[in-house]
Coordinates of C-alpha atoms and ligand atoms in Angstrom, one line a residue:
X1 CA 115.3 76.0 66.7
X2 CA 112.0 76.2 68.5
X3 CA 112.8 73.1 70.6
X4 CA 116.0 74.8 71.9
X5 CA 113.7 77.2 73.8
X6 CA 111.1 74.7 74.9
X7 CA 111.1 72.8 78.1
X8 CA 108.3 70.2 78.2
X9 CA 106.9 70.3 81.8
X10 CA 104.3 67.6 81.0
X11 CA 103.9 65.4 78.0
X12 CA 100.6 65.3 76.1
X13 CA 99.2 63.4 73.2
X14 CA 100.4 63.5 69.6
X15 CA 98.4 66.7 69.0
X16 CA 99.5 68.5 72.1
X17 CA 96.4 67.8 74.2
X18 CA 97.4 67.6 77.9
X19 CA 100.9 69.1 77.2
X20 CA 102.4 71.8 79.3
X21 CA 105.5 73.7 78.2
X22 CA 107.8 76.5 79.3
X23 CA 109.4 78.7 76.6
X24 CA 112.6 80.3 77.7
X25 CA 113.5 83.3 75.5
X26 CA 117.1 84.3 75.1
X27 CA 116.7 87.4 77.3
X28 CA 115.5 85.2 80.2
X29 CA 111.8 86.0 79.7
X30 CA 109.6 83.0 80.0
X31 CA 106.2 82.1 78.5
X32 CA 104.1 79.1 79.6
X33 CA 102.2 77.2 76.8
X34 CA 99.0 75.6 78.1
X35 CA 97.0 73.9 75.3
X36 CA 93.3 73.1 76.1
X37 CA 91.1 70.8 74.2
X38 CA 89.2 72.1 71.3
X39 CA 87.2 69.3 69.7
X40 CA 84.0 70.3 68.0
X41 CA 83.3 66.8 66.7
X42 CA 83.2 66.0 63.0
X43 CA 86.2 65.6 60.8
X44 CA 87.7 69.0 61.1
X45 CA 90.3 69.5 63.8
X46 CA 92.2 72.7 64.5
X47 CA 94.0 71.1 67.4
X48 CA 93.9 72.4 70.9
X49 CA 93.8 76.1 71.7
X50 CA 97.3 77.2 72.8
X51 CA 96.8 79.6 75.8
X52 CA 99.9 81.4 77.0
X53 CA 101.0 82.9 80.3
X54 CA 103.6 85.6 79.8
X55 CA 105.8 85.6 82.9
X56 CA 106.7 89.3 83.0
X57 CA 107.2 91.2 86.3
X58 CA 103.6 90.2 86.9
X59 CA 102.3 87.3 84.9
X60 CA 99.4 87.7 82.5
X61 CA 97.3 85.2 80.6
X62 CA 96.5 85.3 76.9
X63 CA 93.5 83.2 75.9
X64 CA 91.4 81.0 78.1
X65 CA 90.3 78.0 76.1
X66 CA 86.7 76.9 75.4
X67 CA 83.7 77.5 77.6
X68 CA 83.9 75.1 80.5
X69 CA 87.7 74.6 80.5
X70 CA 88.6 77.5 82.9
X71 CA 89.0 75.2 85.9
X72 CA 91.3 72.9 83.8
X73 CA 93.4 75.8 82.7
X74 CA 93.9 77.1 86.2
X75 CA 94.9 73.5 87.3
X76 CA 97.5 73.5 84.5
X77 CA 98.8 76.8 85.6
X78 CA 99.1 75.5 89.2
X79 CA 101.0 72.5 87.9
X80 CA 103.5 74.9 86.3
X81 CA 103.8 76.8 89.6
X82 CA 101.5 79.8 88.9
X83 CA 98.4 80.5 90.9
X84 CA 95.5 82.2 89.2
X85 CA 95.7 84.8 91.9
X86 CA 99.2 85.8 90.7
X87 CA 97.7 87.0 87.3
X88 CA 97.9 90.7 86.8
X89 CA 95.4 90.5 84.0
X90 CA 93.8 88.3 81.4
X91 CA 93.2 89.0 77.8
X92 CA 92.2 87.1 74.6
X93 CA 93.8 87.0 71.2
X94 CA 90.2 87.4 69.7
X95 CA 86.6 86.9 70.5
X96 CA 86.1 83.3 69.2
X97 CA 84.8 80.8 71.7
X98 CA 87.8 78.6 71.6
X99 CA 89.8 81.6 72.9
X100 CA 87.5 83.5 75.2
X101 CA 85.1 80.7 76.2
X102 CA 86.4 80.6 79.7
X103 CA 87.4 84.2 80.1
X104 CA 84.5 85.0 82.4
X105 CA 85.2 82.0 84.6
X106 CA 88.9 82.8 84.9
X107 CA 88.3 86.5 85.6
X108 CA 85.7 85.6 88.2
X109 CA 87.7 83.0 90.1
X110 CA 91.0 84.8 90.0
X111 CA 89.9 88.4 90.4
X112 CA 92.3 89.3 87.6
X113 CA 91.4 92.4 85.4
X114 CA 90.4 91.7 81.9
X115 CA 92.0 93.8 79.2
X116 CA 90.5 94.1 75.7
X117 CA 90.0 96.4 72.7
X118 CA 87.1 98.8 72.7
X119 CA 85.7 96.8 69.7
X120 CA 85.7 93.6 71.7
X121 CA 84.0 95.4 74.6
X122 CA 81.3 96.5 72.3
X123 CA 80.7 93.4 70.3
X124 CA 80.3 91.0 73.3
X125 CA 77.2 93.0 74.5
X126 CA 73.5 92.4 73.7
X127 CA 71.6 95.2 72.0
X128 CA 68.0 93.8 71.7
X129 CA 66.7 97.2 70.6
X130 CA 69.2 97.5 67.8
X131 CA 69.2 93.9 66.5
X132 CA 67.7 93.8 63.0
X133 CA 65.9 90.5 63.4
X134 CA 64.0 88.7 66.2
X135 CA 66.4 85.8 65.9
X136 CA 69.4 88.1 66.5
X137 CA 67.9 89.8 69.6
X138 CA 68.9 86.7 71.6
X139 CA 72.6 87.0 70.6
X140 CA 75.4 89.5 71.2
X141 CA 76.4 91.8 68.4
X142 CA 79.5 89.7 67.6
X143 CA 77.2 86.9 66.5
X144 CA 74.6 88.8 64.4
X145 CA 76.1 87.6 61.2
X146 CA 77.3 84.2 62.3
X147 CA 76.9 81.8 59.4
X148 CA 76.2 78.8 61.6
X149 CA 72.5 77.8 61.9
X150 CA 70.6 79.3 64.8
X151 CA 70.0 75.8 66.3
X152 CA 73.8 75.3 66.5
X153 CA 74.3 78.7 68.2
X154 CA 71.5 78.1 70.7
X155 CA 72.8 74.7 71.7
X156 CA 76.5 75.6 71.8
X157 CA 77.0 79.3 72.4
X158 CA 74.1 80.6 74.4
X159 CA 75.4 80.2 78.0
X160 CA 78.9 81.3 77.0
X161 CA 77.6 84.4 75.4
X162 CA 75.4 85.2 78.4
X163 CA 78.3 85.0 80.9
X164 CA 80.7 86.7 78.5
X165 CA 78.4 89.7 78.2
X166 CA 78.8 90.3 82.0
X167 CA 82.5 90.9 81.7
X168 CA 84.0 94.2 82.8
X169 CA 86.7 95.1 80.3
X170 CA 89.5 97.6 80.8
X171 CA 89.9 98.8 77.3
X172 CA 93.2 99.1 75.6
X173 CA 94.4 101.1 72.6
X174 CA 95.0 99.6 69.2
X175 CA 98.7 99.7 70.0
X176 CA 99.3 99.2 73.7
X177 CA 102.1 98.6 76.2
X178 CA 100.7 95.8 78.2
X179 CA 103.6 95.4 80.6
X180 CA 107.3 96.1 80.8
X181 CA 108.1 93.9 77.9
X182 CA 104.8 93.2 76.0
X183 CA 103.2 95.3 73.3
X184 CA 99.9 94.5 71.6
X185 CA 98.6 95.5 68.2
X186 CA 95.2 95.3 66.7
X187 CA 95.3 93.0 63.7
X188 CA 91.7 92.7 62.5
X189 CA 90.5 90.4 59.7
X190 CA 90.1 86.9 61.0
X191 CA 87.9 88.5 63.5
X192 CA 87.4 92.3 64.0
X193 CA 89.0 92.2 67.4
X194 CA 92.1 90.1 66.8
X195 CA 95.3 91.1 68.5
X196 CA 99.0 90.1 68.2
X197 CA 101.3 90.5 71.2
X198 CA 105.0 91.0 71.0
X199 CA 107.1 89.9 74.0
X200 CA 110.5 91.5 74.5
X201 CA 111.1 91.8 70.8
X202 CA 111.8 88.0 70.8
X203 CA 108.4 86.3 70.6
X204 CA 105.0 87.0 69.1
X205 CA 101.7 85.6 70.1
X206 CA 99.7 85.7 66.8
X207 CA 96.4 84.2 67.9
X208 CA 94.6 82.7 64.8
X209 CA 95.9 85.4 62.5
X210 CA 99.0 83.3 61.5
X211 CA 98.7 79.6 61.9
X212 CA 100.9 76.7 60.7
X213 CA 99.3 74.2 58.3
X214 CA 96.0 76.1 58.2
X215 CA 95.1 79.3 56.4
X216 CA 92.9 81.2 58.8
X217 CA 89.5 82.0 57.4
X218 CA 88.8 85.7 57.0
X219 CA 85.6 87.4 58.2
X220 CA 83.3 89.1 55.7
X221 CA 83.1 92.9 55.2
X222 CA 79.3 92.5 55.1
X223 CA 79.4 91.5 58.8
X224 CA 79.8 95.2 59.4
X225 CA 76.4 96.3 58.1
X226 CA 74.5 95.3 61.2
X227 CA 77.0 96.5 63.8
X228 CA 77.8 99.8 62.1
X229 CA 75.9 101.8 64.7
X230 CA 77.5 100.0 67.6
X231 CA 81.0 100.5 66.4
X232 CA 80.6 104.2 65.5
X233 CA 82.4 106.6 65.5
X234 CA 85.7 104.7 66.1
X235 CA 85.4 102.2 63.3
X236 CA 83.6 103.7 60.4
X237 CA 84.3 101.4 57.5
X238 CA 83.7 97.7 56.9
X239 CA 87.2 97.1 55.4
X240 CA 89.0 98.7 58.4
X241 CA 88.0 95.8 60.7
X242 CA 86.2 93.1 58.7
X243 CA 87.0 90.9 55.7
X244 CA 89.9 89.8 53.6
X245 CA 91.3 93.3 52.9
X246 CA 91.5 94.0 56.7
X247 CA 93.2 90.6 57.1
X248 CA 95.8 91.2 54.5
X249 CA 96.5 94.7 55.8
X250 CA 97.0 93.2 59.3
X251 CA 99.5 90.7 57.8
X252 CA 101.3 93.6 56.2
X253 CA 101.4 95.3 59.6
X254 CA 102.8 92.2 61.3
X255 CA 105.4 91.9 58.5
X256 CA 106.5 95.4 59.0
X257 CA 106.9 95.0 62.7
X258 CA 108.5 91.6 62.2
X259 CA 111.1 93.1 59.8
X260 CA 112.2 95.6 62.4
X261 CA 112.7 93.0 65.0
X262 CA 114.6 90.2 63.3
X263 CA 114.1 86.5 64.3
X264 CA 111.0 86.0 66.4
X265 CA 109.6 82.9 68.0
X266 CA 106.1 82.7 66.6
X267 CA 103.5 81.3 69.1
X268 CA 100.2 80.5 67.3
X269 CA 97.0 79.8 69.0
X270 CA 96.7 76.4 67.3
X271 CA 99.1 73.6 66.3
X272 CA 102.3 74.8 67.9
X273 CA 102.7 71.1 68.4
X274 CA 100.6 68.8 66.2
X275 CA 101.0 65.4 64.6
X276 CA 103.9 64.6 66.9
X277 CA 105.9 67.6 65.7
X278 CA 106.7 71.2 66.6
X279 CA 105.6 73.7 64.0
X280 CA 108.3 76.3 63.9
X281 CA 107.2 79.4 61.9
X282 CA 109.2 82.1 60.3
X283 CA 106.8 85.1 60.6
X284 CA 107.8 86.8 57.4
X285 CA 107.8 83.6 55.3
X286 CA 104.5 82.4 56.7
X287 CA 102.9 85.7 56.0
X288 CA 104.1 85.6 52.4
X289 CA 102.6 82.1 52.0
X290 CA 99.3 83.3 53.4
X291 CA 99.1 86.3 51.1
X292 CA 100.1 84.0 48.2
X293 CA 97.3 81.6 49.1
X294 CA 94.7 84.3 48.9
X295 CA 96.1 85.6 45.6
X296 CA 95.8 82.0 44.2
X297 CA 92.3 81.6 45.6
X298 CA 91.1 84.9 44.1
X299 CA 92.6 83.8 40.8
X300 CA 90.8 80.4 41.0
X301 CA 87.4 82.0 41.8
X302 CA 87.9 84.4 38.9
X303 CA 88.6 81.5 36.6
X304 CA 85.4 79.8 37.6
X305 CA 83.5 83.1 37.0
X306 CA 85.0 83.5 33.5
X307 CA 82.8 80.6 32.5
X308 CA 79.7 82.6 33.5
X309 CA 78.0 84.1 36.5
X310 CA 77.7 81.9 39.5
X311 CA 76.1 81.9 42.9
X312 CA 78.4 81.7 46.0
X313 CA 77.2 78.2 46.6
X314 CA 77.9 77.2 43.0
X315 CA 81.4 78.6 43.3
X316 CA 82.0 76.8 46.6
X317 CA 80.9 73.5 45.2
X318 CA 83.0 73.8 42.1
X319 CA 86.1 75.0 44.0
X320 CA 86.3 72.9 47.1
X321 CA 86.7 69.1 47.3
X322 CA 83.6 67.3 48.3
X323 CA 84.8 66.1 51.8
X324 CA 85.3 69.8 52.8
X325 CA 81.7 70.6 52.0
X326 CA 80.1 68.0 54.3
X327 CA 77.9 69.2 57.2
X328 CA 78.8 72.8 58.2
X329 CA 81.7 72.6 55.8
X330 CA 79.6 74.1 53.0
X331 CA 78.8 77.1 55.2
X332 CA 82.5 77.7 55.9
X333 CA 83.3 77.3 52.2
X334 CA 80.6 79.9 51.3
X335 CA 82.1 82.3 53.8
X336 CA 85.5 81.8 52.2
X337 CA 84.1 82.5 48.7
X338 CA 82.2 85.6 49.9
X339 CA 85.3 87.1 51.5
X340 CA 87.2 86.6 48.3
X341 CA 84.4 87.9 46.1
X342 CA 84.2 91.0 48.3
X343 CA 87.9 91.7 47.6
X344 CA 87.5 90.9 43.9
X345 CA 84.5 93.2 43.7
X346 CA 86.4 96.1 45.6
X347 CA 89.1 95.9 42.9
X348 CA 86.7 95.8 40.0
X349 CA 87.3 92.2 38.9
X350 CA 83.8 90.9 39.7
X351 CA 80.3 92.5 40.1
X352 CA 77.5 91.4 42.3
X353 CA 74.5 90.8 39.9
X354 CA 72.1 89.7 42.5
X355 CA 72.2 88.6 46.2
X356 CA 75.2 86.2 46.5
X357 CA 75.7 85.9 42.8
X358 CA 78.7 87.3 41.0
X359 CA 80.0 87.8 37.5
X360 CA 83.5 88.5 36.2
X361 CA 84.2 91.9 34.6
X362 CA 87.2 90.8 32.5
X363 CA 89.5 92.8 34.8
X364 CA 92.5 91.2 36.5
X365 CA 93.4 93.7 39.2
X366 CA 93.3 91.5 42.3
X367 CA 97.0 90.6 42.5
X368 CA 98.3 94.1 42.3
X369 CA 95.5 95.3 44.6
X370 CA 96.4 92.7 47.2
X371 CA 100.1 93.4 47.0
X372 CA 99.5 97.1 47.4
X373 CA 97.4 96.9 50.6
X374 CA 99.2 98.9 53.2
X375 CA 99.4 98.1 56.9
X376 CA 96.4 99.3 58.9
X377 CA 98.2 101.3 61.6
Ligands
LIG1 ZN1 89.4 82.3 65.5
LIG2 ZN1 90.9 79.4 67.2

């Protein structure tokens, strides 16, 4: 049981905000869990970001919470007996603001090195001469295809992106020994720079790639178009790092590693504790559920398209319940539909007949296509 390994250092609220825990692995390795608030407002709540300090020979921090919470996170570490100055290095599970928002602040105030994949190092920079549109010149490459409106990004992300772009990154390989007992793997899909970190063959930090309750949204393969030149020559195809196919390949990769290791304590970046309960995950079972979810969703979209060609928005409105479509919900729903239509189109089940409009071909290849996606080593 997860609880058997968890010592609560400080109680928080029913969703884990303000909580502080120590996870004691059977081998004696310890990991601190430090959830920081992650409220965007509106009805949708992912729960706090679970940042973790792995107490290896030298401690290192994975994830840094939202922009502006670096000081809070350092205070939490202090409360648990770790000074920021003790950190060997800091890294993030992926480049979303709820995870790398305070990376710059933490690196600056502790002097710790920052480790990250080459793809992260490239995407956080600004390339005004390469940006395709005036509106994108003001944003780093990671955000050129953000589906949120520009007004939202300017208000919420600008300062964060400016400071983030000044980070010095020590780049790591796609498979990398981080310390004596920790090993990281590139698991792109939710974002192109997602990582999973295995600790001592006993625990795995899965970031947003595997979550309890929630099915993480996949990125779109089309995000690759604008950053192609920036990612060359290392990442040459969209589906190697972006979109639903990359995501499912990464799940297959995690499953293969998980199978070789036996029982693992799964530490997700959201909802380890939520609604007054611990979410204990079995890595292999949860991965099967996530893959099944995407098979079902592809099937449902195909069913809608069997009635006739539809735009992405029409599919989203027909498929998702109304409350989910409120505010920015419609944009997230459209992203979800596009990711699935990209996969359906890659396996010949749908065709794009005009921009963001798809038609069914009569084929039903998606299920076997998904099942046969191999790990992306
Ligand atoms: Zn994320
Ligand atoms: Zn997140």
